Amino acid sequence: MNRLTRPAALAATLMATCLLAPGTTAHAASGDWLSLTVTRPGTTGGDTRAALLLCDPPQGHPKAAEACAELAAADGDFSRLGDKDTLCPLIYAPVRASAQGSWHGKRIDFERTYGNACEMGAETGSVFALEG
């Protein structure tokens, strides 16, 4: 299995575990979960981070509470996340962010490559802040 498919496989395994484990049906019923990955294109795969964000209660992500609150305020619309007025350096160090899952019953399938990590943070807030 290559490194890019490992986060997806891990997320699927974790989601299946949540659906089968006693007391975790609230996550499946709420529909608020996202499998998140951040990669640096052109690297050998050693710089891939992944998390399974659950929002009822917030968990599975270093900034779960903040990410869930920002997603709630944006109604799950990634174009409404972040602080677009943030100034970032003009250094090209691309990062690819992707999210797959469900938010309030709506299917989420988001992927975008940003010029650098600052730009990603400015555009997406805490959602892809996967480093602790």
Short mmCIF file of N, CA, C and O in Angstrom, two decimals:
data_model
loop_
_atom_site.label_atom_id
_atom_site.label_comp_id
_atom_site.label_asym_id
_atom_site.label_seq_id
_atom_site.Cartn_x
_atom_site.Cartn_y
_atom_site.Cartn_z
N MET A 1 0.85 -1.17 0.00
CA MET A 1 0.00 0.00 0.00
C MET A 1 0.90 1.23 0.00
O MET A 1 1.77 1.36 0.84
N ASN A 2 0.69 2.17 -0.94
CA ASN A 2 1.54 3.36 -0.95
C ASN A 2 1.12 4.32 0.16
O ASN A 2 0.07 4.19 0.75
N ARG A 3 1.95 5.30 0.41
CA ARG A 3 1.73 6.20 1.53
C ARG A 3 0.49 7.07 1.39
O ARG A 3 -0.08 7.50 2.37
N LEU A 4 0.09 7.38 0.19
CA LEU A 4 -1.09 8.23 0.01
C LEU A 4 -2.38 7.49 0.31
O LEU A 4 -3.37 8.11 0.65
N THR A 5 -2.40 6.18 0.19
CA THR A 5 -3.62 5.45 0.48
C THR A 5 -3.70 5.01 1.93
O THR A 5 -4.77 4.67 2.41
N ARG A 6 -2.59 5.03 2.65
CA ARG A 6 -2.62 4.63 4.06
C ARG A 6 -3.55 5.50 4.89
O ARG A 6 -4.32 4.97 5.69
N PRO A 7 -3.50 6.86 4.78
CA PRO A 7 -4.43 7.67 5.58
C PRO A 7 -5.89 7.35 5.26
O PRO A 7 -6.72 7.28 6.16
N ALA A 8 -6.20 7.12 4.00
CA ALA A 8 -7.58 6.80 3.63
C ALA A 8 -7.99 5.45 4.22
O ALA A 8 -9.11 5.30 4.73
N ALA A 9 -7.10 4.47 4.18
CA ALA A 9 -7.40 3.16 4.74
C ALA A 9 -7.55 3.26 6.26
O ALA A 9 -8.47 2.65 6.84
N LEU A 10 -6.70 4.04 6.90
CA LEU A 10 -6.79 4.24 8.34
C LEU A 10 -8.12 4.90 8.70
O LEU A 10 -8.81 4.48 9.62
N ALA A 11 -8.49 5.93 7.95
CA ALA A 11 -9.75 6.62 8.22
C ALA A 11 -10.94 5.68 8.06
O ALA A 11 -11.86 5.69 8.86
N ALA A 12 -10.92 4.85 7.01
CA ALA A 12 -12.01 3.91 6.79
C ALA A 12 -12.09 2.90 7.93
O ALA A 12 -13.18 2.56 8.41
N THR A 13 -10.93 2.43 8.39
CA THR A 13 -10.90 1.48 9.49
C THR A 13 -11.44 2.11 10.77
O THR A 13 -12.24 1.52 11.48
N LEU A 14 -11.00 3.35 11.05
CA LEU A 14 -11.47 4.04 12.24
C LEU A 14 -12.96 4.30 12.18
O LEU A 14 -13.67 4.16 13.17
N MET A 15 -13.46 4.68 11.01
CA MET A 15 -14.88 4.94 10.87
C MET A 15 -15.67 3.66 11.07
O MET A 15 -16.70 3.66 11.74
N ALA A 16 -15.21 2.56 10.51
CA ALA A 16 -15.90 1.28 10.70
C ALA A 16 -15.91 0.90 12.17
O ALA A 16 -16.91 0.42 12.68
N THR A 17 -14.79 1.15 12.86
CA THR A 17 -14.71 0.85 14.28
C THR A 17 -15.72 1.68 15.06
O THR A 17 -16.41 1.18 15.94
N CYS A 18 -15.83 2.95 14.72
CA CYS A 18 -16.79 3.83 15.40
C CYS A 18 -18.22 3.36 15.17
O CYS A 18 -19.06 3.42 16.06
N LEU A 19 -18.51 2.89 13.97
CA LEU A 19 -19.86 2.45 13.67
C LEU A 19 -20.21 1.15 14.38
O LEU A 19 -21.37 0.90 14.68
N LEU A 20 -19.20 0.32 14.65
CA LEU A 20 -19.46 -0.98 15.26
C LEU A 20 -19.31 -0.97 16.77
O LEU A 20 -19.86 -1.84 17.44
N ALA A 21 -18.57 0.00 17.31
CA ALA A 21 -18.32 0.01 18.74
C ALA A 21 -19.57 0.45 19.51
O ALA A 21 -20.29 1.34 19.08
N PRO A 22 -19.83 -0.17 20.67
CA PRO A 22 -20.99 0.23 21.47
C PRO A 22 -20.88 1.68 21.90
O PRO A 22 -19.81 2.16 22.23
N GLY A 23 -21.98 2.40 21.87
CA GLY A 23 -22.00 3.77 22.35
C GLY A 23 -21.50 4.79 21.35
O GLY A 23 -21.40 5.97 21.68
N THR A 24 -21.18 4.39 20.14
CA THR A 24 -20.65 5.35 19.16
C THR A 24 -21.63 5.62 18.04
O THR A 24 -21.28 6.27 17.08
N THR A 25 -22.87 5.18 18.16
CA THR A 25 -23.83 5.39 17.09
C THR A 25 -24.18 6.86 16.93
O THR A 25 -24.65 7.26 15.87
N ALA A 26 -23.95 7.68 17.93
CA ALA A 26 -24.23 9.12 17.81
C ALA A 26 -23.40 9.75 16.69
O ALA A 26 -23.87 10.62 15.99
N HIS A 27 -22.16 9.29 16.52
CA HIS A 27 -21.31 9.82 15.46
C HIS A 27 -21.90 9.51 14.10
O HIS A 27 -21.94 10.37 13.23
N ALA A 28 -22.35 8.30 13.91
CA ALA A 28 -22.91 7.90 12.62
C ALA A 28 -24.23 8.63 12.37
O ALA A 28 -24.51 9.07 11.26
N ALA A 29 -25.04 8.79 13.41
CA ALA A 29 -26.33 9.43 13.25
C ALA A 29 -26.19 10.92 13.00
O ALA A 29 -26.96 11.51 12.26
N SER A 30 -25.20 11.57 13.62
CA SER A 30 -25.06 13.02 13.47
C SER A 30 -24.57 13.39 12.09
O SER A 30 -24.84 14.47 11.61
N GLY A 31 -23.81 12.50 11.46
CA GLY A 31 -23.31 12.78 10.12
C GLY A 31 -22.14 13.73 10.09
O GLY A 31 -21.78 14.20 9.02
N ASP A 32 -21.57 14.08 11.21
CA ASP A 32 -20.48 15.05 11.26
C ASP A 32 -19.14 14.35 11.46
O ASP A 32 -18.69 14.18 12.58
N TRP A 33 -18.51 13.93 10.37
CA TRP A 33 -17.18 13.33 10.43
C TRP A 33 -16.46 13.67 9.14
O TRP A 33 -17.07 13.79 8.08
N LEU A 34 -15.16 13.89 9.25
CA LEU A 34 -14.33 14.18 8.08
C LEU A 34 -13.01 13.45 8.20
O LEU A 34 -12.35 13.50 9.24
N SER A 35 -12.63 12.78 7.14
CA SER A 35 -11.30 12.20 7.02
C SER A 35 -10.43 13.26 6.35
O SER A 35 -10.69 13.65 5.21
N LEU A 36 -9.45 13.76 7.08
CA LEU A 36 -8.61 14.87 6.62
C LEU A 36 -7.19 14.41 6.34
O LEU A 36 -6.64 13.64 7.12
N THR A 37 -6.61 14.89 5.26
CA THR A 37 -5.19 14.64 4.99
C THR A 37 -4.54 15.91 4.48
O THR A 37 -5.17 16.73 3.80
N VAL A 38 -3.28 16.05 4.83
CA VAL A 38 -2.44 17.14 4.33
C VAL A 38 -1.14 16.50 3.85
O VAL A 38 -0.49 15.78 4.60
N THR A 39 -0.80 16.75 2.59
CA THR A 39 0.43 16.20 2.02
C THR A 39 1.21 17.31 1.33
O THR A 39 0.66 18.34 0.97
N ARG A 40 2.49 17.06 1.17
CA ARG A 40 3.34 17.97 0.42
C ARG A 40 3.66 17.29 -0.91
O ARG A 40 4.43 16.34 -0.94
N PRO A 41 3.05 17.78 -2.00
CA PRO A 41 3.31 17.17 -3.31
C PRO A 41 4.80 17.18 -3.64
O PRO A 41 5.52 18.12 -3.31
N GLY A 42 5.25 16.11 -4.26
CA GLY A 42 6.65 16.01 -4.65
C GLY A 42 7.55 15.42 -3.59
O GLY A 42 8.72 15.18 -3.84
N THR A 43 7.03 15.15 -2.39
CA THR A 43 7.84 14.51 -1.36
C THR A 43 7.65 13.00 -1.47
O THR A 43 6.77 12.52 -2.17
N THR A 44 8.43 12.26 -0.74
CA THR A 44 8.37 10.80 -0.81
C THR A 44 7.25 10.23 0.05
O THR A 44 7.18 9.03 0.23
N GLY A 45 6.39 11.04 0.57
CA GLY A 45 5.26 10.55 1.36
C GLY A 45 5.50 10.60 2.85
O GLY A 45 4.60 10.34 3.62
N GLY A 46 6.71 10.95 3.27
CA GLY A 46 7.01 11.03 4.69
C GLY A 46 6.38 12.23 5.36
O GLY A 46 6.35 12.32 6.57
N ASP A 47 5.88 13.16 4.56
CA ASP A 47 5.29 14.37 5.13
C ASP A 47 3.79 14.39 4.88
O ASP A 47 3.24 15.33 4.33
N THR A 48 3.12 13.31 5.27
CA THR A 48 1.67 13.22 5.17
C THR A 48 1.10 13.15 6.57
O THR A 48 1.57 12.39 7.41
N ARG A 49 0.11 13.98 6.83
CA ARG A 49 -0.59 13.95 8.13
C ARG A 49 -2.05 13.63 7.85
O ARG A 49 -2.61 14.06 6.84
N ALA A 50 -2.67 12.91 8.76
CA ALA A 50 -4.06 12.53 8.59
C ALA A 50 -4.77 12.52 9.94
O ALA A 50 -4.13 12.31 10.98
N ALA A 51 -6.07 12.76 9.91
CA ALA A 51 -6.90 12.70 11.12
C ALA A 51 -8.33 12.41 10.73
O ALA A 51 -8.77 12.73 9.62
N LEU A 52 -9.05 11.79 11.65
CA LEU A 52 -10.48 11.58 11.48
C LEU A 52 -11.15 12.51 12.48
O LEU A 52 -11.11 12.29 13.68
N LEU A 53 -11.75 13.57 11.96
CA LEU A 53 -12.40 14.58 12.80
C LEU A 53 -13.85 14.18 13.06
O LEU A 53 -14.62 13.97 12.13
N LEU A 54 -14.18 14.05 14.33
CA LEU A 54 -15.55 13.81 14.77
C LEU A 54 -15.98 15.02 15.59
O LEU A 54 -15.17 15.58 16.33
N CYS A 55 -17.24 15.43 15.47
CA CYS A 55 -17.65 16.69 16.12
C CYS A 55 -18.73 16.55 17.17
O CYS A 55 -19.23 17.56 17.66
N ASP A 56 -19.09 15.35 17.57
CA ASP A 56 -20.13 15.22 18.59
C ASP A 56 -19.78 14.11 19.56
O ASP A 56 -20.29 13.00 19.41
N PRO A 57 -18.91 14.32 20.51
CA PRO A 57 -18.13 15.52 20.84
C PRO A 57 -16.89 15.64 19.96
O PRO A 57 -16.48 14.67 19.32
N PRO A 58 -16.27 16.84 19.93
CA PRO A 58 -15.07 17.05 19.12
C PRO A 58 -13.92 16.15 19.56
O PRO A 58 -13.58 16.11 20.74
N GLN A 59 -13.36 15.40 18.58
CA GLN A 59 -12.25 14.49 18.89
C GLN A 59 -11.57 14.04 17.60
O GLN A 59 -12.09 14.25 16.51
N GLY A 60 -10.38 13.43 17.76
CA GLY A 60 -9.67 12.84 16.64
C GLY A 60 -8.77 13.80 15.89
O GLY A 60 -8.24 13.46 14.84
N HIS A 61 -8.59 15.01 16.39
CA HIS A 61 -7.88 16.08 15.69
C HIS A 61 -7.22 16.95 16.75
O HIS A 61 -7.82 17.20 17.80
N PRO A 62 -5.99 17.44 16.52
CA PRO A 62 -5.32 18.25 17.54
C PRO A 62 -6.10 19.50 17.96
O PRO A 62 -5.99 19.95 19.08
N LYS A 63 -6.89 20.07 17.06
CA LYS A 63 -7.69 21.26 17.37
C LYS A 63 -9.15 20.97 17.03
O LYS A 63 -9.83 21.74 16.35
N ALA A 64 -9.65 19.84 17.53
CA ALA A 64 -10.99 19.37 17.17
C ALA A 64 -12.08 20.38 17.51
O ALA A 64 -12.96 20.65 16.69
N ALA A 65 -12.05 20.94 18.71
CA ALA A 65 -13.11 21.88 19.11
C ALA A 65 -13.14 23.10 18.19
O ALA A 65 -14.21 23.53 17.75
N GLU A 66 -11.95 23.65 17.90
CA GLU A 66 -11.88 24.82 17.02
C GLU A 66 -12.34 24.48 15.61
O GLU A 66 -13.11 25.21 14.99
N ALA A 67 -11.87 23.34 15.08
CA ALA A 67 -12.23 22.93 13.72
C ALA A 67 -13.74 22.70 13.61
O ALA A 67 -14.37 23.15 12.65
N CYS A 68 -14.33 22.04 14.60
CA CYS A 68 -15.77 21.79 14.56
C CYS A 68 -16.57 23.09 14.65
O CYS A 68 -17.57 23.26 13.95
N ALA A 69 -16.12 24.00 15.51
CA ALA A 69 -16.81 25.29 15.64
C ALA A 69 -16.73 26.09 14.33
O ALA A 69 -17.72 26.70 13.91
N GLU A 70 -15.57 26.08 13.68
CA GLU A 70 -15.42 26.81 12.42
C GLU A 70 -16.27 26.18 11.32
O GLU A 70 -16.90 26.89 10.53
N LEU A 71 -16.30 24.85 11.26
CA LEU A 71 -17.14 24.17 10.28
C LEU A 71 -18.62 24.46 10.54
O LEU A 71 -19.40 24.66 9.60
N ALA A 72 -19.02 24.50 11.81
CA ALA A 72 -20.41 24.79 12.15
C ALA A 72 -20.78 26.21 11.71
O ALA A 72 -21.84 26.44 11.13
N ALA A 73 -19.88 27.17 11.97
CA ALA A 73 -20.14 28.56 11.58
C ALA A 73 -20.23 28.72 10.06
O ALA A 73 -20.98 29.56 9.56
N ALA A 74 -19.49 27.90 9.33
CA ALA A 74 -19.49 27.96 7.86
C ALA A 74 -20.50 26.99 7.25
O ALA A 74 -20.57 26.87 6.02
N ASP A 75 -21.26 26.29 8.09
CA ASP A 75 -22.23 25.28 7.65
C ASP A 75 -21.58 24.24 6.73
O ASP A 75 -22.16 23.81 5.75
N GLY A 76 -20.33 23.88 7.06
CA GLY A 76 -19.61 22.86 6.30
C GLY A 76 -19.11 23.31 4.94
O GLY A 76 -18.59 22.51 4.17
N ASP A 77 -19.22 24.60 4.63
CA ASP A 77 -18.79 25.14 3.34
C ASP A 77 -17.33 25.59 3.44
O ASP A 77 -17.03 26.60 4.08
N PHE A 78 -16.43 24.86 2.80
CA PHE A 78 -15.00 25.15 2.91
C PHE A 78 -14.64 26.52 2.35
O PHE A 78 -13.65 27.11 2.75
N SER A 79 -15.43 27.07 1.44
CA SER A 79 -15.13 28.40 0.89
C SER A 79 -15.40 29.51 1.90
O SER A 79 -14.95 30.64 1.73
N ARG A 80 -16.11 29.19 2.98
CA ARG A 80 -16.43 30.18 4.01
C ARG A 80 -15.53 30.06 5.24
O ARG A 80 -15.74 30.75 6.24
N LEU A 81 -14.53 29.20 5.19
CA LEU A 81 -13.62 29.01 6.32
C LEU A 81 -12.48 30.02 6.27
O LEU A 81 -12.19 30.61 5.23
N GLY A 82 -11.78 30.16 7.40
CA GLY A 82 -10.53 30.90 7.46
C GLY A 82 -10.68 32.40 7.53
O GLY A 82 -11.77 32.96 7.60
N ASP A 83 -9.52 33.05 7.52
CA ASP A 83 -9.41 34.51 7.56
C ASP A 83 -8.72 34.94 6.28
O ASP A 83 -7.49 34.89 6.17
N LYS A 84 -9.50 35.35 5.31
CA LYS A 84 -8.97 35.68 3.98
C LYS A 84 -8.07 36.92 4.00
O LYS A 84 -7.37 37.19 3.03
N ASP A 85 -8.05 37.67 5.10
CA ASP A 85 -7.22 38.87 5.19
C ASP A 85 -5.81 38.58 5.72
O ASP A 85 -5.01 39.50 5.88
N THR A 86 -5.50 37.34 6.01
CA THR A 86 -4.18 36.97 6.51
C THR A 86 -3.13 37.20 5.43
O THR A 86 -3.33 36.85 4.27
N LEU A 87 -2.02 37.80 5.81
CA LEU A 87 -0.90 38.01 4.89
C LEU A 87 0.08 36.85 5.03
O LEU A 87 0.53 36.54 6.13
N CYS A 88 0.39 36.22 3.91
CA CYS A 88 1.32 35.08 3.92
C CYS A 88 2.53 35.40 3.05
O CYS A 88 2.42 36.16 2.08
N PRO A 89 3.68 34.83 3.38
CA PRO A 89 4.87 35.04 2.55
C PRO A 89 4.68 34.42 1.16
O PRO A 89 3.95 33.45 1.00
N LEU A 90 5.33 35.01 0.19
CA LEU A 90 5.24 34.52 -1.18
C LEU A 90 6.32 33.48 -1.44
O LEU A 90 7.14 33.61 -2.34
N ILE A 91 6.32 32.45 -0.62
CA ILE A 91 7.26 31.34 -0.76
C ILE A 91 6.47 30.14 -1.24
O ILE A 91 5.49 29.74 -0.60
N TYR A 92 6.88 29.58 -2.37
CA TYR A 92 6.15 28.44 -2.93
C TYR A 92 6.65 27.15 -2.28
O TYR A 92 7.77 26.71 -2.51
N ALA A 93 5.81 26.58 -1.46
CA ALA A 93 6.06 25.30 -0.79
C ALA A 93 4.71 24.60 -0.70
O ALA A 93 4.06 24.62 0.34
N PRO A 94 4.22 24.05 -1.82
CA PRO A 94 2.83 23.61 -1.90
C PRO A 94 2.44 22.53 -0.90
O PRO A 94 3.24 21.68 -0.52
N VAL A 95 1.18 22.62 -0.47
CA VAL A 95 0.56 21.62 0.39
C VAL A 95 -0.81 21.29 -0.19
O VAL A 95 -1.51 22.18 -0.67
N ARG A 96 -1.16 20.00 -0.16
CA ARG A 96 -2.46 19.56 -0.66
C ARG A 96 -3.31 19.15 0.53
O ARG A 96 -2.90 18.31 1.34
N ALA A 97 -4.48 19.74 0.62
CA ALA A 97 -5.42 19.43 1.68
C ALA A 97 -6.63 18.71 1.08
O ALA A 97 -7.13 19.12 0.03
N SER A 98 -7.07 17.64 1.75
CA SER A 98 -8.26 16.95 1.27
C SER A 98 -9.13 16.55 2.46
O SER A 98 -8.63 16.28 3.56
N ALA A 99 -10.43 16.56 2.21
CA ALA A 99 -11.41 16.17 3.21
C ALA A 99 -12.51 15.38 2.53
O ALA A 99 -13.04 15.79 1.50
N GLN A 100 -12.81 14.22 3.11
CA GLN A 100 -13.92 13.41 2.65
C GLN A 100 -14.73 13.02 3.87
O GLN A 100 -14.16 12.73 4.91
N GLY A 101 -16.03 13.04 3.73
CA GLY A 101 -16.88 12.64 4.83
C GLY A 101 -18.28 13.18 4.68
O GLY A 101 -18.79 13.30 3.56
N SER A 102 -18.87 13.53 5.82
CA SER A 102 -20.25 13.99 5.84
C SER A 102 -20.40 15.09 6.88
O SER A 102 -19.85 15.00 7.97
N TRP A 103 -21.14 16.13 6.51
CA TRP A 103 -21.42 17.23 7.44
C TRP A 103 -22.91 17.51 7.40
O TRP A 103 -23.43 17.93 6.37
N HIS A 104 -23.60 17.29 8.49
CA HIS A 104 -25.06 17.47 8.59
C HIS A 104 -25.79 16.78 7.44
O HIS A 104 -26.70 17.35 6.84
N GLY A 105 -25.36 15.56 7.14
CA GLY A 105 -26.01 14.77 6.11
C GLY A 105 -25.57 15.08 4.69
O GLY A 105 -26.00 14.41 3.76
N LYS A 106 -24.73 16.09 4.50
CA LYS A 106 -24.23 16.43 3.17
C LYS A 106 -22.88 15.77 2.95
O LYS A 106 -22.01 15.81 3.82
N ARG A 107 -22.69 15.18 1.79
CA ARG A 107 -21.42 14.56 1.42
C ARG A 107 -20.38 15.65 1.21
O ARG A 107 -20.64 16.63 0.51
N ILE A 108 -19.21 15.48 1.81
CA ILE A 108 -18.09 16.42 1.65
C ILE A 108 -16.99 15.70 0.87
O ILE A 108 -16.57 14.61 1.23
N ASP A 109 -16.54 16.32 -0.20
CA ASP A 109 -15.42 15.80 -0.99
C ASP A 109 -14.64 17.03 -1.46
O ASP A 109 -14.97 17.64 -2.48
N PHE A 110 -13.64 17.41 -0.67
CA PHE A 110 -12.89 18.64 -0.89
C PHE A 110 -11.42 18.30 -1.12
O PHE A 110 -10.86 17.49 -0.40
N GLU A 111 -10.81 18.93 -2.10
CA GLU A 111 -9.37 18.80 -2.30
C GLU A 111 -8.86 20.06 -2.97
O GLU A 111 -9.47 20.57 -3.91
N ARG A 112 -7.76 20.58 -2.43
CA ARG A 112 -7.16 21.78 -3.00
C ARG A 112 -5.68 21.81 -2.66
O ARG A 112 -5.26 21.41 -1.58
N THR A 113 -4.88 22.32 -3.60
CA THR A 113 -3.46 22.54 -3.36
C THR A 113 -3.24 24.03 -3.14
O THR A 113 -3.69 24.85 -3.94
N TYR A 114 -2.57 24.35 -2.03
CA TYR A 114 -2.28 25.74 -1.66
C TYR A 114 -0.81 26.02 -1.91
O TYR A 114 0.02 25.11 -1.89
N GLY A 115 -0.46 27.28 -2.07
CA GLY A 115 0.92 27.67 -2.34
C GLY A 115 1.87 27.38 -1.19
O GLY A 115 3.04 27.10 -1.40
N ASN A 116 1.37 27.44 0.04
CA ASN A 116 2.17 27.11 1.22
C ASN A 116 1.24 26.88 2.42
O ASN A 116 0.02 27.08 2.31
N ALA A 117 1.80 26.48 3.53
CA ALA A 117 1.00 26.15 4.71
C ALA A 117 0.28 27.37 5.28
O ALA A 117 -0.84 27.25 5.77
N CYS A 118 0.89 28.54 5.19
CA CYS A 118 0.25 29.76 5.66
C CYS A 118 -1.02 30.03 4.87
O CYS A 118 -2.07 30.34 5.43
N GLU A 119 -0.93 29.90 3.55
CA GLU A 119 -2.10 30.11 2.70
C GLU A 119 -3.20 29.10 3.03
O GLU A 119 -4.39 29.45 3.10
N MET A 120 -2.82 27.84 3.26
CA MET A 120 -3.80 26.83 3.63
C MET A 120 -4.50 27.21 4.94
O MET A 120 -5.72 27.13 5.05
N GLY A 121 -3.73 27.64 5.93
CA GLY A 121 -4.30 28.04 7.21
C GLY A 121 -5.22 29.25 7.09
O GLY A 121 -6.27 29.31 7.72
N ALA A 122 -4.82 30.20 6.26
CA ALA A 122 -5.64 31.39 6.06
C ALA A 122 -6.96 31.04 5.40
O ALA A 122 -8.00 31.64 5.70
N GLU A 123 -6.94 30.07 4.51
CA GLU A 123 -8.14 29.70 3.76
C GLU A 123 -9.03 28.69 4.49
O GLU A 123 -10.23 28.62 4.22
N THR A 124 -8.46 27.91 5.41
CA THR A 124 -9.23 26.82 6.03
C THR A 124 -9.28 26.87 7.56
O THR A 124 -9.85 25.97 8.17
N GLY A 125 -8.67 27.86 8.18
CA GLY A 125 -8.69 27.96 9.63
C GLY A 125 -8.03 26.77 10.30
O GLY A 125 -6.97 26.31 9.89
N SER A 126 -8.69 26.22 11.31
CA SER A 126 -8.13 25.11 12.09
C SER A 126 -8.41 23.73 11.49
O SER A 126 -7.89 22.73 11.98
N VAL A 127 -9.21 23.66 10.44
CA VAL A 127 -9.64 22.36 9.92
C VAL A 127 -8.47 21.47 9.52
O VAL A 127 -8.43 20.29 9.84
N PHE A 128 -7.47 22.03 8.84
CA PHE A 128 -6.33 21.22 8.42
C PHE A 128 -5.09 21.45 9.30
O PHE A 128 -3.98 21.08 8.90
N ALA A 129 -5.25 22.00 10.48
CA ALA A 129 -4.15 22.19 11.44
C ALA A 129 -3.92 20.86 12.15
O ALA A 129 -4.33 20.66 13.29
N LEU A 130 -3.27 19.93 11.47
CA LEU A 130 -3.14 18.56 11.97
C LEU A 130 -1.90 18.32 12.81
O LEU A 130 -1.69 17.20 13.27
N GLU A 131 -1.09 19.32 13.00
CA GLU A 131 0.07 19.18 13.88
C GLU A 131 -0.32 19.65 15.26
O GLU A 131 -0.99 20.66 15.41
N GLY A 132 0.07 18.88 16.27
CA GLY A 132 -0.29 19.20 17.65
C GLY A 132 0.35 20.40 18.21
O GLY A 132 1.00 21.20 17.74
#
